[in-house]
Short mmCIF file of N, CA and C in Angstrom, two decimals:
data_model
loop_
_atom_site.label_atom_id
_atom_site.label_comp_id
_atom_site.label_asym_id
_atom_site.label_seq_id
_atom_site.Cartn_x
_atom_site.Cartn_y
_atom_site.Cartn_z
N UNK A 1 51.78 66.57 208.45
CA UNK A 1 50.54 66.84 207.73
C UNK A 1 50.43 68.34 207.50
N UNK A 2 50.37 68.75 206.25
CA UNK A 2 50.35 70.18 205.92
C UNK A 2 49.05 70.86 206.34
N UNK A 3 47.98 70.10 206.56
CA UNK A 3 46.71 70.71 206.94
C UNK A 3 46.73 71.26 208.37
N UNK A 4 47.75 70.93 209.16
CA UNK A 4 47.86 71.46 210.52
C UNK A 4 49.06 72.41 210.65
N UNK A 5 49.68 72.78 209.52
CA UNK A 5 50.77 73.75 209.56
C UNK A 5 50.25 75.05 210.18
N UNK A 6 51.02 75.61 211.08
CA UNK A 6 50.61 76.85 211.74
C UNK A 6 49.73 76.63 212.95
N UNK A 7 49.29 75.41 213.19
CA UNK A 7 48.49 75.13 214.37
C UNK A 7 49.39 75.04 215.59
N UNK A 8 48.83 75.22 216.75
CA UNK A 8 49.59 75.19 217.99
C UNK A 8 49.76 73.76 218.49
N UNK A 9 51.00 73.39 218.78
CA UNK A 9 51.27 72.07 219.33
C UNK A 9 51.04 72.10 220.83
N UNK A 10 50.24 71.15 221.31
CA UNK A 10 49.94 71.01 222.73
C UNK A 10 50.65 69.75 223.20
N UNK A 11 51.55 69.89 224.17
CA UNK A 11 52.30 68.75 224.71
C UNK A 11 52.67 69.06 226.16
N UNK A 12 51.69 68.97 227.07
CA UNK A 12 51.96 69.34 228.47
C UNK A 12 52.96 68.39 229.13
N UNK A 13 53.76 68.92 230.07
CA UNK A 13 54.69 68.04 230.80
C UNK A 13 53.89 66.93 231.50
N UNK A 14 54.37 65.73 231.42
CA UNK A 14 53.73 64.56 232.04
C UNK A 14 52.36 64.23 231.44
N UNK A 15 52.01 64.87 230.32
CA UNK A 15 50.73 64.57 229.68
C UNK A 15 50.75 63.26 228.91
N UNK A 16 51.93 62.91 228.37
CA UNK A 16 52.06 61.67 227.62
C UNK A 16 51.52 61.73 226.21
N UNK A 17 51.28 62.94 225.70
CA UNK A 17 50.72 63.08 224.36
C UNK A 17 51.17 64.40 223.74
N UNK A 18 50.96 64.49 222.44
CA UNK A 18 51.04 65.77 221.73
C UNK A 18 49.89 65.79 220.74
N UNK A 19 49.41 66.99 220.45
CA UNK A 19 48.32 67.17 219.49
C UNK A 19 48.41 68.60 218.98
N UNK A 20 47.90 68.85 217.79
CA UNK A 20 47.87 70.21 217.26
C UNK A 20 46.44 70.71 217.21
N UNK A 21 46.25 71.95 217.68
CA UNK A 21 44.94 72.61 217.65
C UNK A 21 45.08 73.91 216.87
N UNK A 22 43.97 74.36 216.24
CA UNK A 22 44.05 75.56 215.42
C UNK A 22 44.18 76.86 216.20
N UNK A 23 44.17 76.80 217.50
CA UNK A 23 44.32 77.98 218.35
C UNK A 23 44.70 77.56 219.75
N UNK A 24 44.83 78.54 220.64
CA UNK A 24 45.20 78.25 222.02
C UNK A 24 43.99 77.70 222.77
N UNK A 25 44.10 76.47 223.29
CA UNK A 25 42.95 75.90 223.98
C UNK A 25 42.82 76.42 225.41
N UNK A 26 41.59 76.32 225.92
CA UNK A 26 41.37 76.51 227.35
C UNK A 26 41.83 75.23 228.01
N UNK A 27 42.54 75.36 229.11
CA UNK A 27 43.05 74.19 229.82
C UNK A 27 42.52 74.24 231.24
N UNK A 28 41.94 73.13 231.69
CA UNK A 28 41.40 73.08 233.05
C UNK A 28 41.27 71.64 233.51
N UNK A 29 41.05 71.46 234.79
CA UNK A 29 40.85 70.15 235.39
C UNK A 29 39.53 70.17 236.15
N UNK A 30 38.72 69.14 235.95
CA UNK A 30 37.43 69.03 236.63
C UNK A 30 37.33 67.65 237.27
N UNK A 31 36.51 67.56 238.31
CA UNK A 31 36.19 66.27 238.89
C UNK A 31 34.92 65.76 238.24
N UNK A 32 34.97 64.55 237.70
CA UNK A 32 33.80 63.94 237.06
C UNK A 32 33.56 62.57 237.67
N UNK A 33 32.29 62.22 237.77
CA UNK A 33 31.94 60.88 238.22
C UNK A 33 32.04 59.94 237.04
N UNK A 34 32.81 58.88 237.19
CA UNK A 34 32.94 57.87 236.14
C UNK A 34 32.24 56.59 236.61
N UNK A 35 31.14 56.30 235.96
CA UNK A 35 30.29 55.18 236.35
C UNK A 35 31.04 53.86 236.37
N UNK A 36 31.89 53.62 235.38
CA UNK A 36 32.58 52.33 235.31
C UNK A 36 33.59 52.18 236.44
N UNK A 37 33.95 53.27 237.09
CA UNK A 37 34.88 53.21 238.22
C UNK A 37 34.17 53.49 239.54
N UNK A 38 32.92 53.93 239.47
CA UNK A 38 32.11 54.25 240.64
C UNK A 38 32.82 55.21 241.59
N UNK A 39 33.40 56.26 240.99
CA UNK A 39 34.07 57.27 241.81
C UNK A 39 34.35 58.52 240.99
N UNK A 40 34.72 59.58 241.69
CA UNK A 40 35.14 60.81 241.03
C UNK A 40 36.59 60.69 240.58
N UNK A 41 36.89 61.23 239.42
CA UNK A 41 38.28 61.26 238.94
C UNK A 41 38.59 62.67 238.44
N UNK A 42 39.85 63.05 238.52
CA UNK A 42 40.29 64.34 237.98
C UNK A 42 40.49 64.17 236.48
N UNK A 43 39.78 64.98 235.70
CA UNK A 43 39.86 64.92 234.25
C UNK A 43 40.52 66.21 233.76
N UNK A 44 41.65 66.06 233.08
CA UNK A 44 42.40 67.20 232.54
C UNK A 44 41.88 67.45 231.12
N UNK A 45 41.48 68.69 230.84
CA UNK A 45 40.84 68.99 229.56
C UNK A 45 41.53 70.14 228.83
N UNK A 46 41.55 70.01 227.51
CA UNK A 46 42.03 71.05 226.61
C UNK A 46 40.93 71.24 225.57
N UNK A 47 40.40 72.46 225.45
CA UNK A 47 39.27 72.71 224.57
C UNK A 47 39.50 73.99 223.76
N UNK A 48 39.23 73.90 222.47
CA UNK A 48 39.30 75.07 221.60
C UNK A 48 38.04 75.07 220.73
N UNK A 49 37.39 76.23 220.64
CA UNK A 49 36.15 76.32 219.87
C UNK A 49 36.11 77.61 219.07
N UNK A 50 35.72 77.48 217.78
CA UNK A 50 35.62 78.66 216.92
C UNK A 50 34.85 78.29 215.65
N UNK A 51 33.98 79.19 215.21
CA UNK A 51 33.29 79.07 213.92
C UNK A 51 32.61 77.71 213.70
N UNK A 52 31.88 77.24 214.69
CA UNK A 52 31.15 75.99 214.53
C UNK A 52 32.00 74.74 214.60
N UNK A 53 33.21 74.87 215.14
CA UNK A 53 34.11 73.72 215.31
C UNK A 53 34.57 73.69 216.77
N UNK A 54 34.59 72.50 217.36
CA UNK A 54 35.10 72.36 218.72
C UNK A 54 36.06 71.18 218.76
N UNK A 55 37.24 71.45 219.34
CA UNK A 55 38.28 70.44 219.49
C UNK A 55 38.46 70.19 220.98
N UNK A 56 38.50 68.94 221.38
CA UNK A 56 38.63 68.63 222.79
C UNK A 56 39.55 67.43 222.98
N UNK A 57 40.36 67.52 224.01
CA UNK A 57 41.16 66.38 224.44
C UNK A 57 41.05 66.34 225.95
N UNK A 58 40.73 65.18 226.47
CA UNK A 58 40.76 65.04 227.92
C UNK A 58 41.43 63.72 228.29
N UNK A 59 42.00 63.71 229.49
CA UNK A 59 42.60 62.47 229.98
C UNK A 59 42.43 62.39 231.48
N UNK A 60 42.40 61.15 231.95
CA UNK A 60 42.26 60.88 233.38
C UNK A 60 43.06 59.64 233.72
N UNK A 61 43.55 59.60 234.95
CA UNK A 61 44.29 58.43 235.44
C UNK A 61 43.39 57.62 236.36
N UNK A 62 43.51 56.31 236.25
CA UNK A 62 42.72 55.40 237.07
C UNK A 62 43.65 54.49 237.85
N UNK A 63 43.21 54.07 239.03
CA UNK A 63 44.07 53.24 239.87
C UNK A 63 43.82 51.74 239.70
N UNK A 64 42.88 51.38 238.86
CA UNK A 64 42.58 49.96 238.62
C UNK A 64 42.87 49.65 237.15
N UNK A 65 43.09 48.38 236.83
CA UNK A 65 43.37 48.02 235.44
C UNK A 65 42.23 48.44 234.52
N UNK A 66 42.59 48.77 233.30
CA UNK A 66 41.63 49.19 232.29
C UNK A 66 40.86 47.98 231.82
N UNK A 67 39.60 48.20 231.51
CA UNK A 67 38.77 47.10 231.02
C UNK A 67 38.06 47.53 229.74
N UNK A 68 37.71 46.56 228.89
CA UNK A 68 36.98 46.84 227.65
C UNK A 68 35.69 47.61 227.90
N UNK A 69 34.93 47.31 228.97
CA UNK A 69 33.72 48.09 229.21
C UNK A 69 34.00 49.59 229.37
N UNK A 70 35.18 49.98 229.81
CA UNK A 70 35.51 51.40 229.94
C UNK A 70 35.56 52.06 228.56
N UNK A 71 36.14 51.39 227.58
CA UNK A 71 36.16 51.94 226.22
C UNK A 71 34.73 52.09 225.70
N UNK A 72 33.92 51.05 225.88
CA UNK A 72 32.53 51.09 225.44
C UNK A 72 31.76 52.20 226.15
N UNK A 73 32.00 52.35 227.46
CA UNK A 73 31.32 53.40 228.22
C UNK A 73 31.67 54.78 227.68
N UNK A 74 32.93 55.01 227.34
CA UNK A 74 33.34 56.31 226.83
C UNK A 74 32.68 56.63 225.49
N UNK A 75 32.52 55.64 224.64
CA UNK A 75 31.80 55.85 223.37
C UNK A 75 30.36 56.27 223.69
N UNK A 76 29.72 55.51 224.58
CA UNK A 76 28.34 55.80 224.96
C UNK A 76 28.24 57.18 225.64
N UNK A 77 29.17 57.50 226.53
CA UNK A 77 29.15 58.75 227.28
C UNK A 77 29.22 59.96 226.35
N UNK A 78 30.18 59.98 225.43
CA UNK A 78 30.30 61.11 224.52
C UNK A 78 29.10 61.21 223.59
N UNK A 79 28.61 60.07 223.12
CA UNK A 79 27.47 60.09 222.20
C UNK A 79 26.22 60.62 222.90
N UNK A 80 25.93 60.14 224.09
CA UNK A 80 24.71 60.58 224.78
C UNK A 80 24.84 61.99 225.34
N UNK A 81 26.04 62.42 225.73
CA UNK A 81 26.23 63.78 226.22
C UNK A 81 25.77 64.79 225.18
N UNK A 82 26.02 64.51 223.92
CA UNK A 82 25.64 65.42 222.83
C UNK A 82 24.39 64.95 222.09
N UNK A 83 23.58 64.12 222.78
CA UNK A 83 22.30 63.64 222.23
C UNK A 83 22.48 63.12 220.82
N UNK A 84 23.42 62.20 220.69
CA UNK A 84 23.79 61.70 219.37
C UNK A 84 23.30 60.32 219.04
N UNK A 85 23.43 60.00 217.77
CA UNK A 85 23.16 58.67 217.25
C UNK A 85 24.47 58.14 216.70
N UNK A 86 24.91 57.00 217.20
CA UNK A 86 26.16 56.40 216.77
C UNK A 86 26.05 55.97 215.31
N UNK A 87 27.01 56.41 214.47
CA UNK A 87 27.02 56.06 213.05
C UNK A 87 28.00 54.94 212.76
N UNK A 88 29.22 55.06 213.28
CA UNK A 88 30.24 54.03 213.08
C UNK A 88 31.05 53.88 214.36
N UNK A 89 31.62 52.71 214.54
CA UNK A 89 32.49 52.44 215.68
C UNK A 89 33.47 51.34 215.27
N UNK A 90 34.75 51.53 215.60
CA UNK A 90 35.73 50.50 215.26
C UNK A 90 36.84 50.46 216.31
N UNK A 91 37.48 49.30 216.41
CA UNK A 91 38.63 49.14 217.29
C UNK A 91 39.85 49.73 216.60
N UNK A 92 40.69 50.42 217.36
CA UNK A 92 41.92 51.00 216.84
C UNK A 92 43.04 50.72 217.84
N UNK A 93 44.25 51.06 217.46
CA UNK A 93 45.40 50.93 218.37
C UNK A 93 46.45 51.95 217.95
N UNK A 94 47.23 52.40 218.93
CA UNK A 94 48.38 53.27 218.67
C UNK A 94 49.48 52.84 219.62
N UNK A 95 50.65 52.61 219.08
CA UNK A 95 51.80 52.17 219.89
C UNK A 95 51.42 50.97 220.77
N UNK A 96 50.66 50.05 220.22
CA UNK A 96 50.20 48.85 220.91
C UNK A 96 49.22 49.12 222.05
N UNK A 97 48.60 50.30 222.08
CA UNK A 97 47.58 50.61 223.08
C UNK A 97 46.21 50.56 222.40
N UNK A 98 45.28 49.85 223.03
CA UNK A 98 43.96 49.67 222.47
C UNK A 98 43.14 50.94 222.51
N UNK A 99 42.19 51.02 221.57
CA UNK A 99 41.31 52.18 221.54
C UNK A 99 40.07 51.93 220.73
N UNK A 100 39.26 52.98 220.63
CA UNK A 100 38.03 52.98 219.84
C UNK A 100 37.99 54.26 219.03
N UNK A 101 37.45 54.17 217.83
CA UNK A 101 37.15 55.35 217.03
C UNK A 101 35.68 55.27 216.69
N UNK A 102 35.00 56.42 216.74
CA UNK A 102 33.60 56.40 216.37
C UNK A 102 33.16 57.75 215.83
N UNK A 103 32.04 57.71 215.11
CA UNK A 103 31.39 58.91 214.59
C UNK A 103 29.94 58.87 215.04
N UNK A 104 29.39 60.05 215.34
CA UNK A 104 27.99 60.16 215.73
C UNK A 104 27.40 61.42 215.12
N UNK A 105 26.12 61.36 214.82
CA UNK A 105 25.38 62.56 214.42
C UNK A 105 24.71 63.07 215.68
N UNK A 106 24.99 64.34 216.02
CA UNK A 106 24.53 64.90 217.29
C UNK A 106 23.79 66.20 217.08
N UNK A 107 23.20 66.68 218.15
CA UNK A 107 22.49 67.96 218.10
C UNK A 107 23.42 69.10 217.67
N UNK A 108 24.72 68.96 217.92
CA UNK A 108 25.69 70.01 217.58
C UNK A 108 26.31 69.81 216.20
N UNK A 109 25.96 68.75 215.51
CA UNK A 109 26.54 68.46 214.21
C UNK A 109 27.13 67.06 214.20
N UNK A 110 28.29 66.93 213.61
CA UNK A 110 28.96 65.63 213.55
C UNK A 110 30.05 65.57 214.61
N UNK A 111 30.08 64.48 215.34
CA UNK A 111 31.08 64.23 216.38
C UNK A 111 31.94 63.06 215.94
N UNK A 112 33.26 63.22 215.99
CA UNK A 112 34.20 62.14 215.67
C UNK A 112 35.21 62.07 216.80
N UNK A 113 35.51 60.86 217.26
CA UNK A 113 36.39 60.71 218.43
C UNK A 113 37.27 59.49 218.33
N UNK A 114 38.41 59.59 219.02
CA UNK A 114 39.30 58.46 219.26
C UNK A 114 39.55 58.40 220.75
N UNK A 115 39.50 57.19 221.30
CA UNK A 115 39.71 56.98 222.73
C UNK A 115 40.79 55.91 222.86
N UNK A 116 41.78 56.19 223.71
CA UNK A 116 42.88 55.24 223.90
C UNK A 116 43.04 54.89 225.37
N UNK A 117 43.46 53.66 225.60
CA UNK A 117 43.80 53.18 226.93
C UNK A 117 45.31 53.02 227.02
N UNK A 118 45.93 53.82 227.86
CA UNK A 118 47.36 53.73 228.13
C UNK A 118 47.48 53.64 229.64
N UNK A 119 47.30 52.42 230.16
CA UNK A 119 47.17 52.25 231.60
C UNK A 119 48.26 52.98 232.37
N UNK A 120 47.85 53.72 233.39
CA UNK A 120 46.50 53.80 233.97
C UNK A 120 45.67 54.95 233.40
N UNK A 121 46.02 55.46 232.26
CA UNK A 121 45.41 56.68 231.73
C UNK A 121 44.46 56.37 230.58
N UNK A 122 43.43 57.18 230.47
CA UNK A 122 42.48 57.17 229.36
C UNK A 122 42.60 58.50 228.62
N UNK A 123 42.73 58.45 227.31
CA UNK A 123 42.74 59.67 226.48
C UNK A 123 41.49 59.67 225.62
N UNK A 124 40.79 60.80 225.59
CA UNK A 124 39.65 60.99 224.69
C UNK A 124 39.95 62.21 223.82
N UNK A 125 40.09 61.99 222.52
CA UNK A 125 40.42 63.05 221.57
C UNK A 125 39.23 63.15 220.63
N UNK A 126 38.56 64.30 220.61
CA UNK A 126 37.36 64.38 219.79
C UNK A 126 37.09 65.79 219.31
N UNK A 127 36.24 65.86 218.30
CA UNK A 127 35.80 67.15 217.78
C UNK A 127 34.36 67.03 217.32
N UNK A 128 33.70 68.15 217.26
CA UNK A 128 32.42 68.22 216.58
C UNK A 128 32.43 69.43 215.68
N UNK A 129 31.61 69.35 214.65
CA UNK A 129 31.56 70.44 213.69
C UNK A 129 30.16 70.56 213.11
N UNK A 130 29.84 71.76 212.67
CA UNK A 130 28.55 72.01 212.02
C UNK A 130 28.74 72.27 210.53
N UNK A 131 29.98 72.15 210.02
CA UNK A 131 30.21 72.46 208.61
C UNK A 131 31.20 71.49 207.97
N UNK A 132 31.18 71.43 206.66
CA UNK A 132 32.02 70.50 205.91
C UNK A 132 33.50 70.82 206.09
N UNK A 133 33.87 72.09 206.06
CA UNK A 133 35.28 72.48 206.25
C UNK A 133 35.76 72.01 207.62
N UNK A 134 34.90 72.09 208.62
CA UNK A 134 35.25 71.65 209.96
C UNK A 134 35.57 70.17 210.01
N UNK A 135 34.91 69.38 209.18
CA UNK A 135 35.18 67.95 209.14
C UNK A 135 36.62 67.68 208.71
N UNK A 136 37.09 68.38 207.69
CA UNK A 136 38.48 68.22 207.24
C UNK A 136 39.46 68.67 208.33
N UNK A 137 39.15 69.78 209.00
CA UNK A 137 40.00 70.24 210.11
C UNK A 137 40.02 69.21 211.23
N UNK A 138 38.85 68.67 211.55
CA UNK A 138 38.75 67.71 212.65
C UNK A 138 39.53 66.44 212.40
N UNK A 139 39.47 65.95 211.17
CA UNK A 139 40.23 64.74 210.83
C UNK A 139 41.73 65.02 210.96
N UNK A 140 42.18 66.19 210.50
CA UNK A 140 43.60 66.56 210.64
C UNK A 140 43.97 66.65 212.12
N UNK A 141 43.08 67.19 212.93
CA UNK A 141 43.31 67.28 214.38
C UNK A 141 43.48 65.88 214.98
N UNK A 142 42.55 64.98 214.70
CA UNK A 142 42.64 63.62 215.23
C UNK A 142 43.93 62.94 214.79
N UNK A 143 44.29 63.14 213.53
CA UNK A 143 45.51 62.50 213.01
C UNK A 143 46.78 63.10 213.58
N UNK A 144 46.70 64.30 214.14
CA UNK A 144 47.90 64.92 214.74
C UNK A 144 48.17 64.40 216.15
N UNK A 145 47.22 63.70 216.74
CA UNK A 145 47.39 63.18 218.11
C UNK A 145 48.44 62.07 218.12
N UNK A 146 49.39 62.19 219.03
CA UNK A 146 50.46 61.19 219.20
C UNK A 146 50.62 60.85 220.68
N UNK A 147 50.80 59.59 220.97
CA UNK A 147 51.16 59.16 222.33
C UNK A 147 52.67 59.26 222.45
N UNK A 148 53.15 59.88 223.52
CA UNK A 148 54.59 60.09 223.66
C UNK A 148 55.19 59.32 224.83
N UNK A 149 54.40 58.53 225.51
CA UNK A 149 54.93 57.73 226.63
C UNK A 149 55.41 56.38 226.14
#
């Protein structure tokens, strides 16, 4: 995709994915409580933000089988975190792995996300933007995401 030419490819060892971001992301790991698992999990995050656009990818490993409610919870979690209203939601798949794609109107602008289940891992790839140009960048970002496992 020519719209991501010159962007930085992110493909951490053992990450199981690659994605292109328009700049060098901040990379960190945090412990988050996941209600559907009723426990803390280590969430690995990559975040880049500039000019009213934010790109984020996070993933976490779980020790129990993935369930459909987890996908639904992640849609709800991202939407409510940014005080959003869900606009669209659809089932998706990549390399035979189930997922969800959704759009929400939020306090920060428009949020668009894809969430995939690659047991035992969950990937959440999303962006928000406050401008029209950011929407085109965000779609190119989402489309650059690839599962490599």
